[in-house]
């Protein structure tokens, strides 16, 4: 059986990339990573998968005259490696409409909050400052807004009275590592059906 080809975009430490790779290695996720692209040549994510035979590419924004040129370079790399689903795993750049239009309905992201609450940066700090008792993470399709795309999966985690941004982030991260490969697997199995803003999960 042909496995769906993933293109993973990273900027930082790559813990979700590692979780996805581990799910593939243990056959919990029927996919393969065609390429990992980073906008940061020093990203820990690149070191995490060194030696596993996965193609890695660095595409730095500063080397391009415009956002458009940068995104077209990303697109060219993804197409070169026959990517079918673009997976954002700690990619710290907002993608513009010109990029999103190339992969409509085929870009997935995970956010450390229960969207639509606390979009954008520092979601864990936003949750603590607001005083919520429950936070969590959300896997969603990417659209042209800020963390506003159709929601695929969500899972809640408690917020403790003595939590810091760091402790809450770590608790959420453990859930992310399970939820993200699960959502990607559902996509690969053709089990996600979009109906306007809703994503309906088709049972096996």
mmCIF file with all atom_site columns, C-alpha atoms in Angstrom:
data_model
loop_
_atom_site.group_PDB
_atom_site.id
_atom_site.type_symbol
_atom_site.label_atom_id
_atom_site.label_alt_id
_atom_site.label_comp_id
_atom_site.label_asym_id
_atom_site.label_entity_id
_atom_site.label_seq_id
_atom_site.pdbx_PDB_ins_code
_atom_site.Cartn_x
_atom_site.Cartn_y
_atom_site.Cartn_z
_atom_site.occupancy
_atom_site.B_iso_or_equiv
_atom_site.pdbx_formal_charge
_atom_site.auth_seq_id
_atom_site.auth_comp_id
_atom_site.auth_asym_id
_atom_site.auth_atom_id
_atom_site.pdbx_PDB_model_num
ATOM 1   C CA . UNK A 1 1   ? 0.000   0.000  0.000  1.00 0.00 ? 1   UNK A CA 1
ATOM 2   C CA . UNK A 1 2   ? 1.306   3.423  -0.957 1.00 0.00 ? 2   UNK A CA 1
ATOM 3   C CA . UNK A 1 3   ? 1.821   5.638  2.045  1.00 0.00 ? 3   UNK A CA 1
ATOM 4   C CA . UNK A 1 4   ? 0.857   9.307  1.988  1.00 0.00 ? 4   UNK A CA 1
ATOM 5   C CA . UNK A 1 5   ? 3.847   11.623 1.735  1.00 0.00 ? 5   UNK A CA 1
ATOM 6   C CA . UNK A 1 6   ? 4.186   14.248 4.459  1.00 0.00 ? 6   UNK A CA 1
ATOM 7   C CA . UNK A 1 7   ? 6.175   17.455 4.242  1.00 0.00 ? 7   UNK A CA 1
ATOM 8   C CA . UNK A 1 8   ? 6.990   18.710 7.732  1.00 0.00 ? 8   UNK A CA 1
ATOM 9   C CA . UNK A 1 9   ? 7.830   22.383 8.330  1.00 0.00 ? 9   UNK A CA 1
ATOM 10  C CA . UNK A 1 10  ? 9.813   23.149 11.483 1.00 0.00 ? 10  UNK A CA 1
ATOM 11  C CA . UNK A 1 11  ? 11.619  26.012 13.174 1.00 0.00 ? 11  UNK A CA 1
ATOM 12  C CA . UNK A 1 12  ? 12.568  24.817 16.655 1.00 0.00 ? 12  UNK A CA 1
ATOM 13  C CA . UNK A 1 13  ? 13.172  21.770 18.804 1.00 0.00 ? 13  UNK A CA 1
ATOM 14  C CA . UNK A 1 14  ? 11.018  19.374 16.800 1.00 0.00 ? 14  UNK A CA 1
ATOM 15  C CA . UNK A 1 15  ? 9.281   17.383 19.519 1.00 0.00 ? 15  UNK A CA 1
ATOM 16  C CA . UNK A 1 16  ? 6.122   16.982 17.434 1.00 0.00 ? 16  UNK A CA 1
ATOM 17  C CA . UNK A 1 17  ? 8.242   15.985 14.430 1.00 0.00 ? 17  UNK A CA 1
ATOM 18  C CA . UNK A 1 18  ? 9.815   13.307 16.617 1.00 0.00 ? 18  UNK A CA 1
ATOM 19  C CA . UNK A 1 19  ? 6.378   12.112 17.765 1.00 0.00 ? 19  UNK A CA 1
ATOM 20  C CA . UNK A 1 20  ? 5.208   11.854 14.149 1.00 0.00 ? 20  UNK A CA 1
ATOM 21  C CA . UNK A 1 21  ? 8.363   10.023 13.105 1.00 0.00 ? 21  UNK A CA 1
ATOM 22  C CA . UNK A 1 22  ? 8.036   7.618  16.036 1.00 0.00 ? 22  UNK A CA 1
ATOM 23  C CA . UNK A 1 23  ? 4.398   6.904  15.128 1.00 0.00 ? 23  UNK A CA 1
ATOM 24  C CA . UNK A 1 24  ? 5.504   6.058  11.576 1.00 0.00 ? 24  UNK A CA 1
ATOM 25  C CA . UNK A 1 25  ? 8.372   3.861  12.779 1.00 0.00 ? 25  UNK A CA 1
ATOM 26  C CA . UNK A 1 26  ? 6.052   1.874  15.059 1.00 0.00 ? 26  UNK A CA 1
ATOM 27  C CA . UNK A 1 27  ? 3.443   1.595  12.273 1.00 0.00 ? 27  UNK A CA 1
ATOM 28  C CA . UNK A 1 28  ? 0.821   3.536  14.218 1.00 0.00 ? 28  UNK A CA 1
ATOM 29  C CA . UNK A 1 29  ? 0.798   6.088  11.407 1.00 0.00 ? 29  UNK A CA 1
ATOM 30  C CA . UNK A 1 30  ? 0.588   4.828  7.821  1.00 0.00 ? 30  UNK A CA 1
ATOM 31  C CA . UNK A 1 31  ? 2.537   7.631  6.178  1.00 0.00 ? 31  UNK A CA 1
ATOM 32  C CA . UNK A 1 32  ? 6.069   8.588  5.274  1.00 0.00 ? 32  UNK A CA 1
ATOM 33  C CA . UNK A 1 33  ? 8.021   11.812 5.631  1.00 0.00 ? 33  UNK A CA 1
ATOM 34  C CA . UNK A 1 34  ? 9.094   13.010 2.207  1.00 0.00 ? 34  UNK A CA 1
ATOM 35  C CA . UNK A 1 35  ? 10.976  16.071 3.405  1.00 0.00 ? 35  UNK A CA 1
ATOM 36  C CA . UNK A 1 36  ? 11.552  18.169 6.509  1.00 0.00 ? 36  UNK A CA 1
ATOM 37  C CA . UNK A 1 37  ? 11.969  21.864 5.767  1.00 0.00 ? 37  UNK A CA 1
ATOM 38  C CA . UNK A 1 38  ? 13.267  24.392 8.287  1.00 0.00 ? 38  UNK A CA 1
ATOM 39  C CA . UNK A 1 39  ? 13.528  28.150 8.058  1.00 0.00 ? 39  UNK A CA 1
ATOM 40  C CA . UNK A 1 40  ? 16.168  27.934 10.804 1.00 0.00 ? 40  UNK A CA 1
ATOM 41  C CA . UNK A 1 41  ? 19.477  26.211 9.967  1.00 0.00 ? 41  UNK A CA 1
ATOM 42  C CA . UNK A 1 42  ? 20.163  25.699 13.682 1.00 0.00 ? 42  UNK A CA 1
ATOM 43  C CA . UNK A 1 43  ? 16.819  24.092 14.497 1.00 0.00 ? 43  UNK A CA 1
ATOM 44  C CA . UNK A 1 44  ? 17.107  21.226 16.957 1.00 0.00 ? 44  UNK A CA 1
ATOM 45  C CA . UNK A 1 45  ? 14.478  19.446 14.857 1.00 0.00 ? 45  UNK A CA 1
ATOM 46  C CA . UNK A 1 46  ? 17.062  18.848 12.111 1.00 0.00 ? 46  UNK A CA 1
ATOM 47  C CA . UNK A 1 47  ? 19.439  17.234 14.605 1.00 0.00 ? 47  UNK A CA 1
ATOM 48  C CA . UNK A 1 48  ? 16.672  14.988 15.986 1.00 0.00 ? 48  UNK A CA 1
ATOM 49  C CA . UNK A 1 49  ? 16.206  13.162 12.701 1.00 0.00 ? 49  UNK A CA 1
ATOM 50  C CA . UNK A 1 50  ? 19.807  13.187 11.469 1.00 0.00 ? 50  UNK A CA 1
ATOM 51  C CA . UNK A 1 51  ? 20.914  9.711  10.485 1.00 0.00 ? 51  UNK A CA 1
ATOM 52  C CA . UNK A 1 52  ? 17.434  8.376  9.736  1.00 0.00 ? 52  UNK A CA 1
ATOM 53  C CA . UNK A 1 53  ? 17.609  8.876  5.995  1.00 0.00 ? 53  UNK A CA 1
ATOM 54  C CA . UNK A 1 54  ? 15.034  11.662 5.886  1.00 0.00 ? 54  UNK A CA 1
ATOM 55  C CA . UNK A 1 55  ? 15.657  14.490 3.433  1.00 0.00 ? 55  UNK A CA 1
ATOM 56  C CA . UNK A 1 56  ? 16.077  17.850 5.154  1.00 0.00 ? 56  UNK A CA 1
ATOM 57  C CA . UNK A 1 57  ? 16.154  21.260 3.511  1.00 0.00 ? 57  UNK A CA 1
ATOM 58  C CA . UNK A 1 58  ? 16.836  24.715 4.952  1.00 0.00 ? 58  UNK A CA 1
ATOM 59  C CA . UNK A 1 59  ? 14.914  27.602 3.376  1.00 0.00 ? 59  UNK A CA 1
ATOM 60  C CA . UNK A 1 60  ? 15.820  30.836 5.167  1.00 0.00 ? 60  UNK A CA 1
ATOM 61  C CA . UNK A 1 61  ? 13.522  33.820 4.842  1.00 0.00 ? 61  UNK A CA 1
ATOM 62  C CA . UNK A 1 62  ? 16.414  36.303 4.885  1.00 0.00 ? 62  UNK A CA 1
ATOM 63  C CA . UNK A 1 63  ? 17.782  34.857 1.661  1.00 0.00 ? 63  UNK A CA 1
ATOM 64  C CA . UNK A 1 64  ? 14.708  35.918 -0.300 1.00 0.00 ? 64  UNK A CA 1
ATOM 65  C CA . UNK A 1 65  ? 13.697  39.409 -1.361 1.00 0.00 ? 65  UNK A CA 1
ATOM 66  C CA . UNK A 1 66  ? 10.052  38.949 -0.421 1.00 0.00 ? 66  UNK A CA 1
ATOM 67  C CA . UNK A 1 67  ? 7.654   36.757 1.514  1.00 0.00 ? 67  UNK A CA 1
ATOM 68  C CA . UNK A 1 68  ? 6.221   35.644 -1.816 1.00 0.00 ? 68  UNK A CA 1
ATOM 69  C CA . UNK A 1 69  ? 9.623   34.419 -3.061 1.00 0.00 ? 69  UNK A CA 1
ATOM 70  C CA . UNK A 1 70  ? 10.241  32.628 0.227  1.00 0.00 ? 70  UNK A CA 1
ATOM 71  C CA . UNK A 1 71  ? 6.900   30.843 0.074  1.00 0.00 ? 71  UNK A CA 1
ATOM 72  C CA . UNK A 1 72  ? 7.369   29.895 -3.556 1.00 0.00 ? 72  UNK A CA 1
ATOM 73  C CA . UNK A 1 73  ? 10.693  28.308 -2.569 1.00 0.00 ? 73  UNK A CA 1
ATOM 74  C CA . UNK A 1 74  ? 8.893   26.325 0.128  1.00 0.00 ? 74  UNK A CA 1
ATOM 75  C CA . UNK A 1 75  ? 6.277   25.278 -2.423 1.00 0.00 ? 75  UNK A CA 1
ATOM 76  C CA . UNK A 1 76  ? 8.934   24.180 -4.913 1.00 0.00 ? 76  UNK A CA 1
ATOM 77  C CA . UNK A 1 77  ? 10.615  21.951 -2.316 1.00 0.00 ? 77  UNK A CA 1
ATOM 78  C CA . UNK A 1 78  ? 7.323   20.393 -1.261 1.00 0.00 ? 78  UNK A CA 1
ATOM 79  C CA . UNK A 1 79  ? 6.375   19.665 -4.861 1.00 0.00 ? 79  UNK A CA 1
ATOM 80  C CA . UNK A 1 80  ? 9.843   18.298 -5.632 1.00 0.00 ? 80  UNK A CA 1
ATOM 81  C CA . UNK A 1 81  ? 9.326   15.707 -2.912 1.00 0.00 ? 81  UNK A CA 1
ATOM 82  C CA . UNK A 1 82  ? 5.737   14.898 -3.964 1.00 0.00 ? 82  UNK A CA 1
ATOM 83  C CA . UNK A 1 83  ? 4.247   16.044 -0.659 1.00 0.00 ? 83  UNK A CA 1
ATOM 84  C CA . UNK A 1 84  ? 0.538   15.335 -0.257 1.00 0.00 ? 84  UNK A CA 1
ATOM 85  C CA . UNK A 1 85  ? -0.006  16.777 3.238  1.00 0.00 ? 85  UNK A CA 1
ATOM 86  C CA . UNK A 1 86  ? 1.895   19.736 4.704  1.00 0.00 ? 86  UNK A CA 1
ATOM 87  C CA . UNK A 1 87  ? 2.390   19.385 8.459  1.00 0.00 ? 87  UNK A CA 1
ATOM 88  C CA . UNK A 1 88  ? 3.389   22.418 10.522 1.00 0.00 ? 88  UNK A CA 1
ATOM 89  C CA . UNK A 1 89  ? 5.323   21.255 13.571 1.00 0.00 ? 89  UNK A CA 1
ATOM 90  C CA . UNK A 1 90  ? 6.520   24.312 15.429 1.00 0.00 ? 90  UNK A CA 1
ATOM 91  C CA . UNK A 1 91  ? 6.949   26.351 12.248 1.00 0.00 ? 91  UNK A CA 1
ATOM 92  C CA . UNK A 1 92  ? 7.204   29.897 13.534 1.00 0.00 ? 92  UNK A CA 1
ATOM 93  C CA . UNK A 1 93  ? 6.128   31.822 10.459 1.00 0.00 ? 93  UNK A CA 1
ATOM 94  C CA . UNK A 1 94  ? 2.689   32.866 9.304  1.00 0.00 ? 94  UNK A CA 1
ATOM 95  C CA . UNK A 1 95  ? 2.047   31.521 5.833  1.00 0.00 ? 95  UNK A CA 1
ATOM 96  C CA . UNK A 1 96  ? 0.432   33.838 3.325  1.00 0.00 ? 96  UNK A CA 1
ATOM 97  C CA . UNK A 1 97  ? -2.509  33.219 1.015  1.00 0.00 ? 97  UNK A CA 1
ATOM 98  C CA . UNK A 1 98  ? -0.230  32.554 -1.958 1.00 0.00 ? 98  UNK A CA 1
ATOM 99  C CA . UNK A 1 99  ? 1.228   29.523 -0.156 1.00 0.00 ? 99  UNK A CA 1
ATOM 100 C CA . UNK A 1 100 ? -2.036  28.299 1.346  1.00 0.00 ? 100 UNK A CA 1
ATOM 101 C CA . UNK A 1 101 ? -3.744  28.404 -2.046 1.00 0.00 ? 101 UNK A CA 1
ATOM 102 C CA . UNK A 1 102 ? -1.174  25.916 -3.368 1.00 0.00 ? 102 UNK A CA 1
ATOM 103 C CA . UNK A 1 103 ? -2.200  23.344 -0.749 1.00 0.00 ? 103 UNK A CA 1
ATOM 104 C CA . UNK A 1 104 ? -5.834  24.156 0.007  1.00 0.00 ? 104 UNK A CA 1
ATOM 105 C CA . UNK A 1 105 ? -7.228  21.739 2.576  1.00 0.00 ? 105 UNK A CA 1
ATOM 106 C CA . UNK A 1 106 ? -3.860  19.989 2.793  1.00 0.00 ? 106 UNK A CA 1
ATOM 107 C CA . UNK A 1 107 ? -2.074  21.958 5.528  1.00 0.00 ? 107 UNK A CA 1
ATOM 108 C CA . UNK A 1 108 ? -2.373  20.882 9.145  1.00 0.00 ? 108 UNK A CA 1
ATOM 109 C CA . UNK A 1 109 ? -1.222  22.593 12.346 1.00 0.00 ? 109 UNK A CA 1
ATOM 110 C CA . UNK A 1 110 ? -1.336  21.979 16.084 1.00 0.00 ? 110 UNK A CA 1
ATOM 111 C CA . UNK A 1 111 ? -1.914  24.797 18.569 1.00 0.00 ? 111 UNK A CA 1
ATOM 112 C CA . UNK A 1 112 ? -1.391  24.631 22.365 1.00 0.00 ? 112 UNK A CA 1
ATOM 113 C CA . UNK A 1 113 ? -4.856  25.878 23.357 1.00 0.00 ? 113 UNK A CA 1
ATOM 114 C CA . UNK A 1 114 ? -8.485  24.974 22.853 1.00 0.00 ? 114 UNK A CA 1
ATOM 115 C CA . UNK A 1 115 ? -9.278  27.122 19.856 1.00 0.00 ? 115 UNK A CA 1
ATOM 116 C CA . UNK A 1 116 ? -10.911 29.497 19.226 1.00 0.00 ? 116 UNK A CA 1
ATOM 117 C CA . UNK A 1 117 ? -9.607  30.570 22.651 1.00 0.00 ? 117 UNK A CA 1
ATOM 118 C CA . UNK A 1 118 ? -6.062  31.968 22.842 1.00 0.00 ? 118 UNK A CA 1
ATOM 119 C CA . UNK A 1 119 ? -4.853  31.968 19.231 1.00 0.00 ? 119 UNK A CA 1
ATOM 120 C CA . UNK A 1 120 ? -1.429  33.249 18.261 1.00 0.00 ? 120 UNK A CA 1
ATOM 121 C CA . UNK A 1 121 ? 1.767   33.317 20.277 1.00 0.00 ? 121 UNK A CA 1
ATOM 122 C CA . UNK A 1 122 ? 2.163   32.441 23.963 1.00 0.00 ? 122 UNK A CA 1
ATOM 123 C CA . UNK A 1 123 ? -1.139  30.579 24.176 1.00 0.00 ? 123 UNK A CA 1
ATOM 124 C CA . UNK A 1 124 ? -0.183  28.969 27.484 1.00 0.00 ? 124 UNK A CA 1
ATOM 125 C CA . UNK A 1 125 ? 0.650   32.335 29.042 1.00 0.00 ? 125 UNK A CA 1
ATOM 126 C CA . UNK A 1 126 ? -2.641  33.728 27.705 1.00 0.00 ? 126 UNK A CA 1
ATOM 127 C CA . UNK A 1 127 ? -4.535  30.859 29.358 1.00 0.00 ? 127 UNK A CA 1
ATOM 128 C CA . UNK A 1 128 ? -2.855  31.375 32.731 1.00 0.00 ? 128 UNK A CA 1
ATOM 129 C CA . UNK A 1 129 ? -3.345  35.155 32.611 1.00 0.00 ? 129 UNK A CA 1
ATOM 130 C CA . UNK A 1 130 ? -7.045  34.693 31.832 1.00 0.00 ? 130 UNK A CA 1
ATOM 131 C CA . UNK A 1 131 ? -7.475  32.276 34.706 1.00 0.00 ? 131 UNK A CA 1
ATOM 132 C CA . UNK A 1 132 ? -9.025  29.354 32.828 1.00 0.00 ? 132 UNK A CA 1
ATOM 133 C CA . UNK A 1 133 ? -9.226  26.006 34.599 1.00 0.00 ? 133 UNK A CA 1
ATOM 134 C CA . UNK A 1 134 ? -9.015  23.942 31.414 1.00 0.00 ? 134 UNK A CA 1
ATOM 135 C CA . UNK A 1 135 ? -6.677  24.348 28.456 1.00 0.00 ? 135 UNK A CA 1
ATOM 136 C CA . UNK A 1 136 ? -5.395  21.842 25.930 1.00 0.00 ? 136 UNK A CA 1
ATOM 137 C CA . UNK A 1 137 ? -4.451  21.574 22.291 1.00 0.00 ? 137 UNK A CA 1
ATOM 138 C CA . UNK A 1 138 ? -6.139  21.718 18.901 1.00 0.00 ? 138 UNK A CA 1
ATOM 139 C CA . UNK A 1 139 ? -5.250  20.131 15.570 1.00 0.00 ? 139 UNK A CA 1
ATOM 140 C CA . UNK A 1 140 ? -6.731  22.145 12.728 1.00 0.00 ? 140 UNK A CA 1
ATOM 141 C CA . UNK A 1 141 ? -6.522  22.750 9.023  1.00 0.00 ? 141 UNK A CA 1
ATOM 142 C CA . UNK A 1 142 ? -4.733  25.964 8.130  1.00 0.00 ? 142 UNK A CA 1
ATOM 143 C CA . UNK A 1 143 ? -6.613  28.773 6.444  1.00 0.00 ? 143 UNK A CA 1
ATOM 144 C CA . UNK A 1 144 ? -5.660  32.397 5.857  1.00 0.00 ? 144 UNK A CA 1
ATOM 145 C CA . UNK A 1 145 ? -6.503  33.510 9.408  1.00 0.00 ? 145 UNK A CA 1
ATOM 146 C CA . UNK A 1 146 ? -4.565  33.233 12.651 1.00 0.00 ? 146 UNK A CA 1
ATOM 147 C CA . UNK A 1 147 ? -5.234  29.725 14.034 1.00 0.00 ? 147 UNK A CA 1
ATOM 148 C CA . UNK A 1 148 ? -8.730  30.011 12.602 1.00 0.00 ? 148 UNK A CA 1
ATOM 149 C CA . UNK A 1 149 ? -8.990  26.974 10.331 1.00 0.00 ? 149 UNK A CA 1
ATOM 150 C CA . UNK A 1 150 ? -11.478 24.107 10.711 1.00 0.00 ? 150 UNK A CA 1
ATOM 151 C CA . UNK A 1 151 ? -10.869 22.082 13.872 1.00 0.00 ? 151 UNK A CA 1
ATOM 152 C CA . UNK A 1 152 ? -10.004 18.393 13.479 1.00 0.00 ? 152 UNK A CA 1
ATOM 153 C CA . UNK A 1 153 ? -9.282  17.173 17.020 1.00 0.00 ? 153 UNK A CA 1
ATOM 154 C CA . UNK A 1 154 ? -9.040  18.732 20.469 1.00 0.00 ? 154 UNK A CA 1
ATOM 155 C CA . UNK A 1 155 ? -8.077  17.429 23.878 1.00 0.00 ? 155 UNK A CA 1
ATOM 156 C CA . UNK A 1 156 ? -8.286  19.178 27.226 1.00 0.00 ? 156 UNK A CA 1
ATOM 157 C CA . UNK A 1 157 ? -5.777  19.299 30.052 1.00 0.00 ? 157 UNK A CA 1
ATOM 158 C CA . UNK A 1 158 ? -6.296  20.842 33.503 1.00 0.00 ? 158 UNK A CA 1
ATOM 159 C CA . UNK A 1 159 ? -4.699  24.139 34.466 1.00 0.00 ? 159 UNK A CA 1
ATOM 160 C CA . UNK A 1 160 ? -3.391  23.973 38.036 1.00 0.00 ? 160 UNK A CA 1
ATOM 161 C CA . UNK A 1 161 ? -3.350  26.943 40.383 1.00 0.00 ? 161 UNK A CA 1
ATOM 162 C CA . UNK A 1 162 ? 0.437   26.769 40.684 1.00 0.00 ? 162 UNK A CA 1
ATOM 163 C CA . UNK A 1 163 ? 1.084   26.353 36.959 1.00 0.00 ? 163 UNK A CA 1
ATOM 164 C CA . UNK A 1 164 ? 3.614   28.478 35.157 1.00 0.00 ? 164 UNK A CA 1
ATOM 165 C CA . UNK A 1 165 ? 3.650   28.960 31.414 1.00 0.00 ? 165 UNK A CA 1
ATOM 166 C CA . UNK A 1 166 ? 6.368   26.297 31.270 1.00 0.00 ? 166 UNK A CA 1
ATOM 167 C CA . UNK A 1 167 ? 4.619   23.629 33.353 1.00 0.00 ? 167 UNK A CA 1
ATOM 168 C CA . UNK A 1 168 ? 1.359   24.078 31.460 1.00 0.00 ? 168 UNK A CA 1
ATOM 169 C CA . UNK A 1 169 ? 3.206   23.955 28.138 1.00 0.00 ? 169 UNK A CA 1
ATOM 170 C CA . UNK A 1 170 ? 4.881   20.674 29.082 1.00 0.00 ? 170 UNK A CA 1
ATOM 171 C CA . UNK A 1 171 ? 1.580   19.102 30.155 1.00 0.00 ? 171 UNK A CA 1
ATOM 172 C CA . UNK A 1 172 ? -0.049  20.150 26.883 1.00 0.00 ? 172 UNK A CA 1
ATOM 173 C CA . UNK A 1 173 ? 2.942   18.923 24.876 1.00 0.00 ? 173 UNK A CA 1
ATOM 174 C CA . UNK A 1 174 ? 2.496   15.352 26.111 1.00 0.00 ? 174 UNK A CA 1
ATOM 175 C CA . UNK A 1 175 ? -1.038  15.413 24.713 1.00 0.00 ? 175 UNK A CA 1
ATOM 176 C CA . UNK A 1 176 ? 0.099   17.017 21.445 1.00 0.00 ? 176 UNK A CA 1
ATOM 177 C CA . UNK A 1 177 ? 2.451   14.095 20.815 1.00 0.00 ? 177 UNK A CA 1
ATOM 178 C CA . UNK A 1 178 ? -0.496  11.694 20.836 1.00 0.00 ? 178 UNK A CA 1
ATOM 179 C CA . UNK A 1 179 ? -3.122  13.879 19.185 1.00 0.00 ? 179 UNK A CA 1
ATOM 180 C CA . UNK A 1 180 ? -1.150  15.111 16.177 1.00 0.00 ? 180 UNK A CA 1
ATOM 181 C CA . UNK A 1 181 ? -0.168  11.688 14.751 1.00 0.00 ? 181 UNK A CA 1
ATOM 182 C CA . UNK A 1 182 ? -3.761  10.546 15.339 1.00 0.00 ? 182 UNK A CA 1
ATOM 183 C CA . UNK A 1 183 ? -5.170  13.442 13.307 1.00 0.00 ? 183 UNK A CA 1
ATOM 184 C CA . UNK A 1 184 ? -2.626  12.936 10.526 1.00 0.00 ? 184 UNK A CA 1
ATOM 185 C CA . UNK A 1 185 ? -3.549  9.256  10.448 1.00 0.00 ? 185 UNK A CA 1
ATOM 186 C CA . UNK A 1 186 ? -7.225  10.108 10.038 1.00 0.00 ? 186 UNK A CA 1
ATOM 187 C CA . UNK A 1 187 ? -6.373  12.317 7.076  1.00 0.00 ? 187 UNK A CA 1
ATOM 188 C CA . UNK A 1 188 ? -4.220  9.608  5.500  1.00 0.00 ? 188 UNK A CA 1
ATOM 189 C CA . UNK A 1 189 ? -7.080  7.118  5.893  1.00 0.00 ? 189 UNK A CA 1
ATOM 190 C CA . UNK A 1 190 ? -9.529  9.488  4.197  1.00 0.00 ? 190 UNK A CA 1
ATOM 191 C CA . UNK A 1 191 ? -11.588 9.815  7.365  1.00 0.00 ? 191 UNK A CA 1
ATOM 192 C CA . UNK A 1 192 ? -11.826 13.610 7.533  1.00 0.00 ? 192 UNK A CA 1
ATOM 193 C CA . UNK A 1 193 ? -14.719 15.259 5.702  1.00 0.00 ? 193 UNK A CA 1
ATOM 194 C CA . UNK A 1 194 ? -15.045 19.048 5.702  1.00 0.00 ? 194 UNK A CA 1
ATOM 195 C CA . UNK A 1 195 ? -18.537 20.524 5.803  1.00 0.00 ? 195 UNK A CA 1
ATOM 196 C CA . UNK A 1 196 ? -18.117 24.311 5.764  1.00 0.00 ? 196 UNK A CA 1
ATOM 197 C CA . UNK A 1 197 ? -16.315 25.003 9.061  1.00 0.00 ? 197 UNK A CA 1
ATOM 198 C CA . UNK A 1 198 ? -16.938 21.575 10.524 1.00 0.00 ? 198 UNK A CA 1
ATOM 199 C CA . UNK A 1 199 ? -14.644 18.585 10.140 1.00 0.00 ? 199 UNK A CA 1
ATOM 200 C CA . UNK A 1 200 ? -16.621 15.354 10.375 1.00 0.00 ? 200 UNK A CA 1
ATOM 201 C CA . UNK A 1 201 ? -14.678 12.251 11.369 1.00 0.00 ? 201 UNK A CA 1
ATOM 202 C CA . UNK A 1 202 ? -15.760 9.180  9.436  1.00 0.00 ? 202 UNK A CA 1
ATOM 203 C CA . UNK A 1 203 ? -15.748 6.083  11.634 1.00 0.00 ? 203 UNK A CA 1
ATOM 204 C CA . UNK A 1 204 ? -13.777 3.050  10.491 1.00 0.00 ? 204 UNK A CA 1
#
